[in-house]
mmCIF file of C-alpha atoms and ligand atoms in Angstrom:
data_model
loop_
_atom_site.group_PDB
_atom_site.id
_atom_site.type_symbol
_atom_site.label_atom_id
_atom_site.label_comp_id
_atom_site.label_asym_id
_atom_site.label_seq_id
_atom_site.Cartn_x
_atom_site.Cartn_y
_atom_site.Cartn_z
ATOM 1 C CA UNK A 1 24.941 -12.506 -24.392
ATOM 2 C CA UNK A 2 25.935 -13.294 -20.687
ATOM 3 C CA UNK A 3 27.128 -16.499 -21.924
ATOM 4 C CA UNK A 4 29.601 -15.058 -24.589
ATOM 5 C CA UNK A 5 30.800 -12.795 -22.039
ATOM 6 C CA UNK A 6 31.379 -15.765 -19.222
ATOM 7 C CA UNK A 7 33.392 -17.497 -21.999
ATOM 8 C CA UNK A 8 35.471 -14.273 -23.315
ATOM 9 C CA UNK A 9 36.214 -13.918 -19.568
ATOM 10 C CA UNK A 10 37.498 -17.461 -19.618
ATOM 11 C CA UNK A 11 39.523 -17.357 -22.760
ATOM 12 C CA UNK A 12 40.784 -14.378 -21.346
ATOM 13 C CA UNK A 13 41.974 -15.868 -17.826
ATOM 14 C CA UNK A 14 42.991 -18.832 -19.662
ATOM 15 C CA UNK A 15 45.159 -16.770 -21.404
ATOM 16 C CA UNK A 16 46.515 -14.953 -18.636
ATOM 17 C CA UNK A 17 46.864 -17.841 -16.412
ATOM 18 C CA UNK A 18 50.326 -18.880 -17.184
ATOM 19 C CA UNK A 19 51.544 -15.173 -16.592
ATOM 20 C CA UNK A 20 49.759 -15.003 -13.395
ATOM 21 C CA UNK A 21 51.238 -18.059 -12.408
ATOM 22 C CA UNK A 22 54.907 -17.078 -12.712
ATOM 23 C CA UNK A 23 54.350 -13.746 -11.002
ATOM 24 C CA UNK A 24 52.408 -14.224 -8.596
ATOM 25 C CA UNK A 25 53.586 -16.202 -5.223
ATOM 26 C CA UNK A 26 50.474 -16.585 -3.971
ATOM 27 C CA UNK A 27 49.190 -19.061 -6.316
ATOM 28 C CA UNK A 28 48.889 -21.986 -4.510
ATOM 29 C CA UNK A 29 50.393 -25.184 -5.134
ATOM 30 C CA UNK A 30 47.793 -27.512 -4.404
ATOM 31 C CA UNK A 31 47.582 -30.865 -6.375
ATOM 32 C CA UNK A 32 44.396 -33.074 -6.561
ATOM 33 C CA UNK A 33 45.045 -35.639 -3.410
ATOM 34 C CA UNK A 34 43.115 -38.607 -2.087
ATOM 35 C CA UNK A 35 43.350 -39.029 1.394
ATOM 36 C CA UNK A 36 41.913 -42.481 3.208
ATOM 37 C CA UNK A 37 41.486 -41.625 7.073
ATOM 38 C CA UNK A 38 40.804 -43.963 9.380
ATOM 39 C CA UNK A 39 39.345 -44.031 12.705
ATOM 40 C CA UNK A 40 37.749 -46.554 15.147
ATOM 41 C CA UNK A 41 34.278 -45.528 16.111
ATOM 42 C CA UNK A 42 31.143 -44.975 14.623
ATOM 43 C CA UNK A 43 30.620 -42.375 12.214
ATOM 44 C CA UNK A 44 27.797 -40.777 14.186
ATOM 45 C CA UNK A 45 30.144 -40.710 16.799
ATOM 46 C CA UNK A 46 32.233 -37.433 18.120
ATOM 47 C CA UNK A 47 34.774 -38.872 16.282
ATOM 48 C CA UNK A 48 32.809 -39.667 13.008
ATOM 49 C CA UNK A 49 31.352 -36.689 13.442
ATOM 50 C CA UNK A 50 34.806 -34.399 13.496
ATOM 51 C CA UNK A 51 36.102 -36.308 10.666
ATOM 52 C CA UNK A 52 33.229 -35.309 8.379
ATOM 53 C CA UNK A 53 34.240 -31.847 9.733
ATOM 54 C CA UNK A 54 37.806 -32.230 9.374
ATOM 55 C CA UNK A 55 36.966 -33.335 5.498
ATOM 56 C CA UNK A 56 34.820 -30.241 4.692
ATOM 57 C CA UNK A 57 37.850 -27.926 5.715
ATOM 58 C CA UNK A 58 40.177 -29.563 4.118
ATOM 59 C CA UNK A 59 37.842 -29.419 0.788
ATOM 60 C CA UNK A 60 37.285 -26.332 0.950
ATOM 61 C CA UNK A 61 40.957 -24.777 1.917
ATOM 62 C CA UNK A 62 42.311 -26.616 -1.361
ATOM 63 C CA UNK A 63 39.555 -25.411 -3.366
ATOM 64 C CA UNK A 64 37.818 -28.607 -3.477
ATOM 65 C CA UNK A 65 41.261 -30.721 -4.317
ATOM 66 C CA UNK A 66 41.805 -32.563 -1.556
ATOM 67 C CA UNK A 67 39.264 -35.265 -0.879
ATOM 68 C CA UNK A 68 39.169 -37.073 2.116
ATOM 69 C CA UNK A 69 37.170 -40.007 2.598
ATOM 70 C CA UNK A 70 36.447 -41.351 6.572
ATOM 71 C CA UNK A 71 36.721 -44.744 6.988
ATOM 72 C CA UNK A 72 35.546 -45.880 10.433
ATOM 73 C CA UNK A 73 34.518 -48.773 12.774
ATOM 74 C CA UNK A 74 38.410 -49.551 12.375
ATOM 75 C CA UNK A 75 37.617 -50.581 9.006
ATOM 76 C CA UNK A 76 40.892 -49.864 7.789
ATOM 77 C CA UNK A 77 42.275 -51.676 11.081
ATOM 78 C CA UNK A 78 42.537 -50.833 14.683
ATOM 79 C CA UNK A 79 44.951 -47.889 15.585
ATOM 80 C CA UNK A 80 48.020 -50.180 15.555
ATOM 81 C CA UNK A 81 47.445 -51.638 12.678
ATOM 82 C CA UNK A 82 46.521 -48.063 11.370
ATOM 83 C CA UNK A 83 49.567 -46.365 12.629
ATOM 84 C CA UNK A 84 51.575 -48.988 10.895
ATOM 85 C CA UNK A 85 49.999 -48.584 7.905
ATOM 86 C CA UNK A 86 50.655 -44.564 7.968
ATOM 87 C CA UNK A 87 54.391 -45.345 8.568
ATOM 88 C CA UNK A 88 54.538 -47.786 5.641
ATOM 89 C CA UNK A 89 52.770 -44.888 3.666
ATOM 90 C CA UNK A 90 50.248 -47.239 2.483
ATOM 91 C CA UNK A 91 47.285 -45.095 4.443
ATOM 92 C CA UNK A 92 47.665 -41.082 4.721
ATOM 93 C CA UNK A 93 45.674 -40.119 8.061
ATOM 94 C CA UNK A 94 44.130 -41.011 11.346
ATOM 95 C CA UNK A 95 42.536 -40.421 14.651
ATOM 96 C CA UNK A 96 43.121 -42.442 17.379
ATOM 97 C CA UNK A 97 44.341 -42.843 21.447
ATOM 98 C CA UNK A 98 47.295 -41.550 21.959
ATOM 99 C CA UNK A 99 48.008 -44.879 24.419
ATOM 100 C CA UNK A 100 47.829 -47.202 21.503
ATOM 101 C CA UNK A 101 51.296 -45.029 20.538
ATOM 102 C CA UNK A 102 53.394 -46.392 23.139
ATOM 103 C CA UNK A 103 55.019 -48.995 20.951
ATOM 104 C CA UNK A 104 56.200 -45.947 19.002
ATOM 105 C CA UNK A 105 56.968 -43.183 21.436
ATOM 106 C CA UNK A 106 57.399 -44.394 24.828
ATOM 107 C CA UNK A 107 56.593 -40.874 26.579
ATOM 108 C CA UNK A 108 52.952 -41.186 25.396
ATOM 109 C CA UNK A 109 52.312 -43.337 28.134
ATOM 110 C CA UNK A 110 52.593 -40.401 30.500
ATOM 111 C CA UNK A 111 49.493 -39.002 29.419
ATOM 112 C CA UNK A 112 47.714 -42.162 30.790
ATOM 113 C CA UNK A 113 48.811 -41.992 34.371
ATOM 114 C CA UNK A 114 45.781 -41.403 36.880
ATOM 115 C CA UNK A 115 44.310 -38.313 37.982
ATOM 116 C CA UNK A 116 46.589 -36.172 36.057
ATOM 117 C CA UNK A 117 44.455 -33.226 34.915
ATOM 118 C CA UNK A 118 41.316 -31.997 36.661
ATOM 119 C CA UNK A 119 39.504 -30.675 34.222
ATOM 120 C CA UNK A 120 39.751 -30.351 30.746
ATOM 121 C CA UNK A 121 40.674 -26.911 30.444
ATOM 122 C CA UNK A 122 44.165 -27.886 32.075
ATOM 123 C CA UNK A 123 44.406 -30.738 29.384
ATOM 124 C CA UNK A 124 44.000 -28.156 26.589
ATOM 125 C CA UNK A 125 46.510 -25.769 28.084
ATOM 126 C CA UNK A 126 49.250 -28.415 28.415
ATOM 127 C CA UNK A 127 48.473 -30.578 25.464
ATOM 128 C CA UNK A 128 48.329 -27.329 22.873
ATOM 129 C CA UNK A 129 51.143 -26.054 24.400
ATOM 130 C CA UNK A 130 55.182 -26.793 24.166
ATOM 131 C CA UNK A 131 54.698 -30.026 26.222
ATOM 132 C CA UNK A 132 52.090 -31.651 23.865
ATOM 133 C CA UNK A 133 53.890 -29.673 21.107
ATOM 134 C CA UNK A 134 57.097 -31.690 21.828
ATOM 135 C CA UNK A 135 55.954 -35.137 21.518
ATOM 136 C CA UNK A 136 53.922 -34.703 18.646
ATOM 137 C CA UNK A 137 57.407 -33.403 17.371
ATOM 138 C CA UNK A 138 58.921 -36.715 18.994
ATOM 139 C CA UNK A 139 56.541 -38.159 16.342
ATOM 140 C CA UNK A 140 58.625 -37.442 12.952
ATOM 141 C CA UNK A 141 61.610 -39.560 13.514
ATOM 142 C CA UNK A 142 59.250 -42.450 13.637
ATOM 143 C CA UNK A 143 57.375 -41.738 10.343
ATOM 144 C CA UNK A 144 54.589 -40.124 11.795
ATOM 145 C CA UNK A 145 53.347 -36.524 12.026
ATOM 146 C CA UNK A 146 51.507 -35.689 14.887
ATOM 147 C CA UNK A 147 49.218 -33.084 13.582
ATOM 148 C CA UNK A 148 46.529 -31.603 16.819
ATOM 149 C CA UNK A 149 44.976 -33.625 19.541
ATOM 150 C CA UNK A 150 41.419 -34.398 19.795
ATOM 151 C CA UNK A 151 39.747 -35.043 22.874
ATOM 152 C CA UNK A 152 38.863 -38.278 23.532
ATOM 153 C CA UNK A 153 37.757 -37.498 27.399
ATOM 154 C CA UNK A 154 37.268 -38.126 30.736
ATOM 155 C CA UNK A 155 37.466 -41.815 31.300
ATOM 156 C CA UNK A 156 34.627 -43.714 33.145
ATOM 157 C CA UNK A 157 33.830 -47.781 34.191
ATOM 158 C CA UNK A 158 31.274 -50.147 32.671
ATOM 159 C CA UNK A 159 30.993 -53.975 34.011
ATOM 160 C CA UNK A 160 28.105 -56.309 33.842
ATOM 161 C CA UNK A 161 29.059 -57.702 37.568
ATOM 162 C CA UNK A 162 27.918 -55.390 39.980
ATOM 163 C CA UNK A 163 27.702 -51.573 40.780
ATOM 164 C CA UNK A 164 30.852 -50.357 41.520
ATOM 165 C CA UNK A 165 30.854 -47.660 45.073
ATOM 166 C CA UNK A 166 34.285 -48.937 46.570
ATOM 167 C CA UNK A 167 37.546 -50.606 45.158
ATOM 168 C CA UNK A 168 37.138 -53.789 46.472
ATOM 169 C CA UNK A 169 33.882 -53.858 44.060
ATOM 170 C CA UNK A 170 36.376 -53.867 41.543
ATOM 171 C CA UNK A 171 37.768 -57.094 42.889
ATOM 172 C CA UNK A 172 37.989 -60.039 40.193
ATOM 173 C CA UNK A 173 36.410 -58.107 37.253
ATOM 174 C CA UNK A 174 38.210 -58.811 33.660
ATOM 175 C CA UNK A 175 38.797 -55.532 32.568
ATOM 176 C CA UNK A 176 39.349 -54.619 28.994
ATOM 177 C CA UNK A 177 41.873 -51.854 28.742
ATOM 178 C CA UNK A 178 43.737 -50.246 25.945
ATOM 179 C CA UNK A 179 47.068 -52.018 25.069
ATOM 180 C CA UNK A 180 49.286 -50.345 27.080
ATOM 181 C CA UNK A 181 51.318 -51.086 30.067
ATOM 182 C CA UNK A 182 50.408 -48.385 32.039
ATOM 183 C CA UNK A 183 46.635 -49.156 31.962
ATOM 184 C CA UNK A 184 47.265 -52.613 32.704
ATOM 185 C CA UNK A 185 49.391 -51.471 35.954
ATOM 186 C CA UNK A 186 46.739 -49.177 36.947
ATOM 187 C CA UNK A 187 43.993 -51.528 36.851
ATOM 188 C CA UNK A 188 45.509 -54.582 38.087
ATOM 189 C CA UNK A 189 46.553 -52.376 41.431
ATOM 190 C CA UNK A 190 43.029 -51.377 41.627
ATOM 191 C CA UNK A 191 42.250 -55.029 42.295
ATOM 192 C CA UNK A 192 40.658 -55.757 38.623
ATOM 193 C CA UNK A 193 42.257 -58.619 36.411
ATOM 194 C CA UNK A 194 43.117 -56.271 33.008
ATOM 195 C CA UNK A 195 42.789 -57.353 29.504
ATOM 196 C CA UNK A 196 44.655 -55.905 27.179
ATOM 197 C CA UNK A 197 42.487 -56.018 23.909
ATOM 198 C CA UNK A 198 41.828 -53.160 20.728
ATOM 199 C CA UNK A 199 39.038 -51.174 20.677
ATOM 200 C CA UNK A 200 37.485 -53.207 17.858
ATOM 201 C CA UNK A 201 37.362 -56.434 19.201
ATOM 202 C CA UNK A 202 35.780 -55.011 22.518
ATOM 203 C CA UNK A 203 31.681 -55.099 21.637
ATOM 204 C CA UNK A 204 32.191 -58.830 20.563
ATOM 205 C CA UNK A 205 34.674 -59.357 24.210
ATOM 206 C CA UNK A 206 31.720 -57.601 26.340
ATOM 207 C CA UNK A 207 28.982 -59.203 24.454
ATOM 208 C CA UNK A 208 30.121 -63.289 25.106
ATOM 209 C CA UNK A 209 31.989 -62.659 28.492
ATOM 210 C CA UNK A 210 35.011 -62.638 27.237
ATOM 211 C CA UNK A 211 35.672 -59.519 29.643
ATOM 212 C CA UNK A 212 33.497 -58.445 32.291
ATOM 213 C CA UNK A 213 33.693 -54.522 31.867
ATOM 214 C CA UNK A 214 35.917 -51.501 29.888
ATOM 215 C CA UNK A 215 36.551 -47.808 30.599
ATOM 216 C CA UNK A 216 36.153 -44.956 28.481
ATOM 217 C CA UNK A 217 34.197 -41.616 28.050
ATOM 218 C CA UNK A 218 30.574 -41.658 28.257
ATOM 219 C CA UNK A 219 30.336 -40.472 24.526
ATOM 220 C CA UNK A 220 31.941 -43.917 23.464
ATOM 221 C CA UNK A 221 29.971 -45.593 25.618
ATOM 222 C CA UNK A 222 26.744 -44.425 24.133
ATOM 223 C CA UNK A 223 28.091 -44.403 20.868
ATOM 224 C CA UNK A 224 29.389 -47.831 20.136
ATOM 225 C CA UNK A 225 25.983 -49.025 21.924
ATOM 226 C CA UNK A 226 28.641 -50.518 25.073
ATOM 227 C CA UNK A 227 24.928 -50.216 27.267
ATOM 228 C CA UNK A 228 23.209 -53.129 25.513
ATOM 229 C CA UNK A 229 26.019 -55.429 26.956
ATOM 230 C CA UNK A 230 27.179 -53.435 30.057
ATOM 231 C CA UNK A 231 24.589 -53.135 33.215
ATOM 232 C CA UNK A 232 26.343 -51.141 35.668
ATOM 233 C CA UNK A 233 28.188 -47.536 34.671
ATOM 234 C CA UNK A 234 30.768 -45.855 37.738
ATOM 235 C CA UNK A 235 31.481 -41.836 36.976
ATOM 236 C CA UNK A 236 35.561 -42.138 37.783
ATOM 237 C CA UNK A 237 37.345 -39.769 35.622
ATOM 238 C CA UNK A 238 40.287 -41.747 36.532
ATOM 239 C CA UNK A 239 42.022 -40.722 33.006
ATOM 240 C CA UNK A 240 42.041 -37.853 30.860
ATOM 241 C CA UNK A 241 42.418 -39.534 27.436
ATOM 242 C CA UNK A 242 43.491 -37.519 23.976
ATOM 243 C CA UNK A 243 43.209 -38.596 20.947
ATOM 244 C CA UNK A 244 45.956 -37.529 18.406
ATOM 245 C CA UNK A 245 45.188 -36.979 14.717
ATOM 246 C CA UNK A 246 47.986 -38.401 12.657
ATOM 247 C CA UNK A 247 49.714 -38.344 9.305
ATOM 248 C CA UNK A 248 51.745 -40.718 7.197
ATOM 249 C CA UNK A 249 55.227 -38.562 7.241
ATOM 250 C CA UNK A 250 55.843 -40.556 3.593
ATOM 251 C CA UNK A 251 52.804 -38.568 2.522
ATOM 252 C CA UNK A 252 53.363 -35.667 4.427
ATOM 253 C CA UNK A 253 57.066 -35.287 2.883
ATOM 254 C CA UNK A 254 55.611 -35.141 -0.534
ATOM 255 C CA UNK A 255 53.616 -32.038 -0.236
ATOM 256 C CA UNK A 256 54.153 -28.514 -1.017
ATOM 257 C CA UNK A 257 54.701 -25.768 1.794
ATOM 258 C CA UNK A 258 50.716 -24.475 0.411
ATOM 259 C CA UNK A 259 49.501 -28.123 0.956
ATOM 260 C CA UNK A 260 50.670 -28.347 4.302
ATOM 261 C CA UNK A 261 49.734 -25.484 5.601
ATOM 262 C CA UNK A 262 46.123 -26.161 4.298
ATOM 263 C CA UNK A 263 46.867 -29.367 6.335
ATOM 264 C CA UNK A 264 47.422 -27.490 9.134
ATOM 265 C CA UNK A 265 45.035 -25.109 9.434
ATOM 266 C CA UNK A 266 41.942 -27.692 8.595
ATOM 267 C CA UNK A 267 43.663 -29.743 11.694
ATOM 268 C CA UNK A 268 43.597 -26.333 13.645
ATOM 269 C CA UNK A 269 39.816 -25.588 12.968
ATOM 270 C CA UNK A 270 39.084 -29.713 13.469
ATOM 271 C CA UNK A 271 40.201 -29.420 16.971
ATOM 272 C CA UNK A 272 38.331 -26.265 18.046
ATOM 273 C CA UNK A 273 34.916 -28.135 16.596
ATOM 274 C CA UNK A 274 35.799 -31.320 18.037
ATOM 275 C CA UNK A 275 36.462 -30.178 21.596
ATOM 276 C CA UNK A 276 33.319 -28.257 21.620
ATOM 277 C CA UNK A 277 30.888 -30.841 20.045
ATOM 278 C CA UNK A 278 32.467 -33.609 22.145
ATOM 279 C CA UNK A 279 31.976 -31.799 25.291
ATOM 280 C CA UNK A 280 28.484 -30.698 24.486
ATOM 281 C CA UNK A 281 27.535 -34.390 23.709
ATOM 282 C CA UNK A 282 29.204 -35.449 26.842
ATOM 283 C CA UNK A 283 26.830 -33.386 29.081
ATOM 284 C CA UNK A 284 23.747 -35.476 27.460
ATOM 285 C CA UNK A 285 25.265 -38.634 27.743
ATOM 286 C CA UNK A 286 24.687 -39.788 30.953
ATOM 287 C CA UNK A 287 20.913 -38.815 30.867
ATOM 288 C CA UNK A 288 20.752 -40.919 27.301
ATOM 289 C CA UNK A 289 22.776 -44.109 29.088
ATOM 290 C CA UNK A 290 20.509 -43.371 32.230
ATOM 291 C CA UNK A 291 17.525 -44.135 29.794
ATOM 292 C CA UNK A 292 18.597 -47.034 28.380
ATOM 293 C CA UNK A 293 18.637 -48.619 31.574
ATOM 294 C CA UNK A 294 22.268 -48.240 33.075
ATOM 295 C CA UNK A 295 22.735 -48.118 36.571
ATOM 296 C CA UNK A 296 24.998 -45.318 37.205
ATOM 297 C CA UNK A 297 27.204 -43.978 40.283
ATOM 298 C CA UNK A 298 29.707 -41.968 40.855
ATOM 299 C CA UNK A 299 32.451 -42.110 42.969
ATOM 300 C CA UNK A 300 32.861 -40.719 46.174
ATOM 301 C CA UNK A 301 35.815 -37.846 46.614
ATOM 302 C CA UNK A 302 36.769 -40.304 49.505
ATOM 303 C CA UNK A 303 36.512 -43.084 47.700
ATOM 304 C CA UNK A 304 38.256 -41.473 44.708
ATOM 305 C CA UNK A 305 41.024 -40.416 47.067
ATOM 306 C CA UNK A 306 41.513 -44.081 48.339
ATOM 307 C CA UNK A 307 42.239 -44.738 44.408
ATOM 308 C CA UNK A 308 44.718 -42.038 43.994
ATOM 309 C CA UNK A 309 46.683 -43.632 46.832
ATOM 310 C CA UNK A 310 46.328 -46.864 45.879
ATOM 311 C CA UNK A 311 47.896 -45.590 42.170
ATOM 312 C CA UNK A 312 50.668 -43.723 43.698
ATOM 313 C CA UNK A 313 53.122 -46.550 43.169
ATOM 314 C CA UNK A 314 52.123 -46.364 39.453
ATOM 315 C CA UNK A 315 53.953 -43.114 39.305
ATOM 316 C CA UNK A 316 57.105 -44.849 40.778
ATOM 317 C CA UNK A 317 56.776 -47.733 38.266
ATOM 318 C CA UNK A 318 56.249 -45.092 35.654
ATOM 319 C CA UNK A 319 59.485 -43.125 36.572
ATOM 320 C CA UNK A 320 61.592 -46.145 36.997
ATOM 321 C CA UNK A 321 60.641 -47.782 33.847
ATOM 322 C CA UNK A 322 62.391 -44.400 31.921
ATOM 323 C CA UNK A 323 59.781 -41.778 32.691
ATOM 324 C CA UNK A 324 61.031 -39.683 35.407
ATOM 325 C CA UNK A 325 62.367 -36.840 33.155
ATOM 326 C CA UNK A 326 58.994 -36.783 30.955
ATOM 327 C CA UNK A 327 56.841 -37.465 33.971
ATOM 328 C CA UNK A 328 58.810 -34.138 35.784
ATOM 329 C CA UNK A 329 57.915 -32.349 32.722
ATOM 330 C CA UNK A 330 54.525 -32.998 32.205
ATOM 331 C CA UNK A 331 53.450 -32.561 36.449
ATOM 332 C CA UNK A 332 55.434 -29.199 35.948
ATOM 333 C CA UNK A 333 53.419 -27.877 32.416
ATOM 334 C CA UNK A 334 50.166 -28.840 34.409
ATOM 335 C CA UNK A 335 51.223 -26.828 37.588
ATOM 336 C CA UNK A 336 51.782 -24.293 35.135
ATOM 337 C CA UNK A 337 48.185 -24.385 33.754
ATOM 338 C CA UNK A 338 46.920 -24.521 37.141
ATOM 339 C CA UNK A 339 48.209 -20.610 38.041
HETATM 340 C C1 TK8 B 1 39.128 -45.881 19.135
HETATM 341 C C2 TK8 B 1 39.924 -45.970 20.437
HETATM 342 C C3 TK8 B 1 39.084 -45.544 21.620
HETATM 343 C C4 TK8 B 1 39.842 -45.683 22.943
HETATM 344 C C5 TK8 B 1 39.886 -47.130 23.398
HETATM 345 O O1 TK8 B 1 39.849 -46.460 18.102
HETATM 346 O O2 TK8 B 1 40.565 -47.924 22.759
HETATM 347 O O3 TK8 B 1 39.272 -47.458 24.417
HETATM 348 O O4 TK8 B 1 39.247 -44.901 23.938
HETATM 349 O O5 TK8 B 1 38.691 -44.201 21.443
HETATM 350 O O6 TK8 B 1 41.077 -45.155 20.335
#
């Protein structure tokens, strides 16, 4: 009886559903779409982990039509060859640095100069606002859409050499940094030899010698296992770092106004999650590294000012090199957040 009712019901709707649909504008136009999304770390990483995320919302926002499948440990290639692959339109989505973007949009690089933001709450307030609004914008002439940013984090040293207290400790060490000329700048003033090198050939470079020591957040650096090959870990927060999640725009361009704005809003609620499960895995991280036998310091404020002098001329370079409008901008959306 039940049954015969649940299928009157659906004759009945099926009926109706072609009315419905031409009188209604709030039937959604949402087609059945795969989407491939790549990032480089681990998927029990805080990026793994807000992909999964990021791939529930967008599931159930489309009624279970768009199906996003992660693919990480750059599987799909590291965030060059990823972004490249999004412009070509042969891969829809990804999460990755924005420094890695600074063979696309120059200004990116301003995000990685030194000692920028204090905390994180001033990153959020400048980065979700019309600063980090306008170069995600900057983004769409270049076949890319620049959807929210992710944080990556607070920045932090491992090497294999020695404990590092001081900047000359820093002296000699081959540094893997992200490819990007401002890193290498900063780095190589601070007395280290940098590397250039992607994130996915880094385990393999720490792990035979090829370079000495990396930076990045202590989540990464208990996540893609960096303390079975790295002795010594210095607390710096020398860089904020974002990460940017990212569209094909040959994709994008193809989807209805409903689509996108279910692309949207999943990207929204991705961020919020991500931000709060990366900083909550942050605050265990050093305890976990601490365990597995890393010998950890942080910096002195003195010795951390020392640094911030020594960088100063980075700014110049920076500025010289085509930044100083962008650079002017961003110091003045920060002082803003600061009030
Ligand atoms: C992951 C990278 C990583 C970044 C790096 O693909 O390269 O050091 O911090 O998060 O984007």
């Amino acid at each position: 009886m039940f049954r015969k009712l649940l299928l009157a019901t659906g004759i009945a709707a099926a009926l109706l559903a072609p009315v419905v649909a031409a009188t209604s504008a709030s039937a959604q136009e949402v087609k059945t779409r795969i989407i491939r999304f790549g990032y480089g770390l681990s998927e029990s990483s805080n990026q793994g982990r807000a992909v999964k995320y990021f791939a529930e919302e967008l599931s159930k926002r489309s009624g279970g039509k768009f199906k996003m499948k992660g693919f990480g440990d750059a599987s799909l290639g590291n965030d060059i060859q990823m972004q490249n692959a999004l412009i070509g339109g042969a891969q829809e989505m990804m999460v990755g640095s924005t420094a890695t973007l600074v063979g696309i949009v120059k200004d990116f690089g301003v995000y990685d100069l030194p000692f920028l933001f204090n905390n994180e709450k001033e990153a959020d307030a400048v980065l979700d606002g019309p600063f980090g609004e306008k170069l995600l914008k900057a983004l769409n002439d270049k076949g890319l859409v620049g959807l929210v940013y992710w944080e990556n984090g607070f920045r932090n040293l491992t090497n294999s050499k020695r404990p590092i207290t001081k900047l000359e400790d820093m002296g000699g060490i081959k540094l893997r940094v992200m490819q990007n000329p401002v890193y290498i700048d900063m780095f190589n003033r601070f007395g280290a030899n940098a590397v250039p090198l992607a994130f996915s050939e880094l385990f393999t470079a720490l792990e035979t010698g090829t370079v000495d020591g990396q930076e990045n957040p202590v989540t990464t650096i208990q996540s893609s296992k960096f303390y079975e090959v790295q002795k010594y870990l210095t607390i710096s927060r020398h860089v904020y770092s974002p990460w940017i999640v990212l569209a094909s725009k040959r994709w994008y361009d193809g989807l209805s106004a409903d689509e996108k704005k279910i692309v949207h809003e999943a990207a929204a609620a991705s961020r919020e999650f991500e931000r709060k499960d990366s900083r909550e895995a942050s605050a265990q991280s050093v305890a976990y590294l601490k365990e597995k036998g890393m010998q950890i310091n942080e910096l002195s404020p003195a010795e951390l000012d020392r640094m911030r002098e020594m960088v100063k001329p980075a700014f110049d370079k920076y500025a010289a090199d085509g930044g100083a409008e962008i650079l002017k901008e961003i110091q003045a959306a920060i002082a803003a957040a600061r009030k």
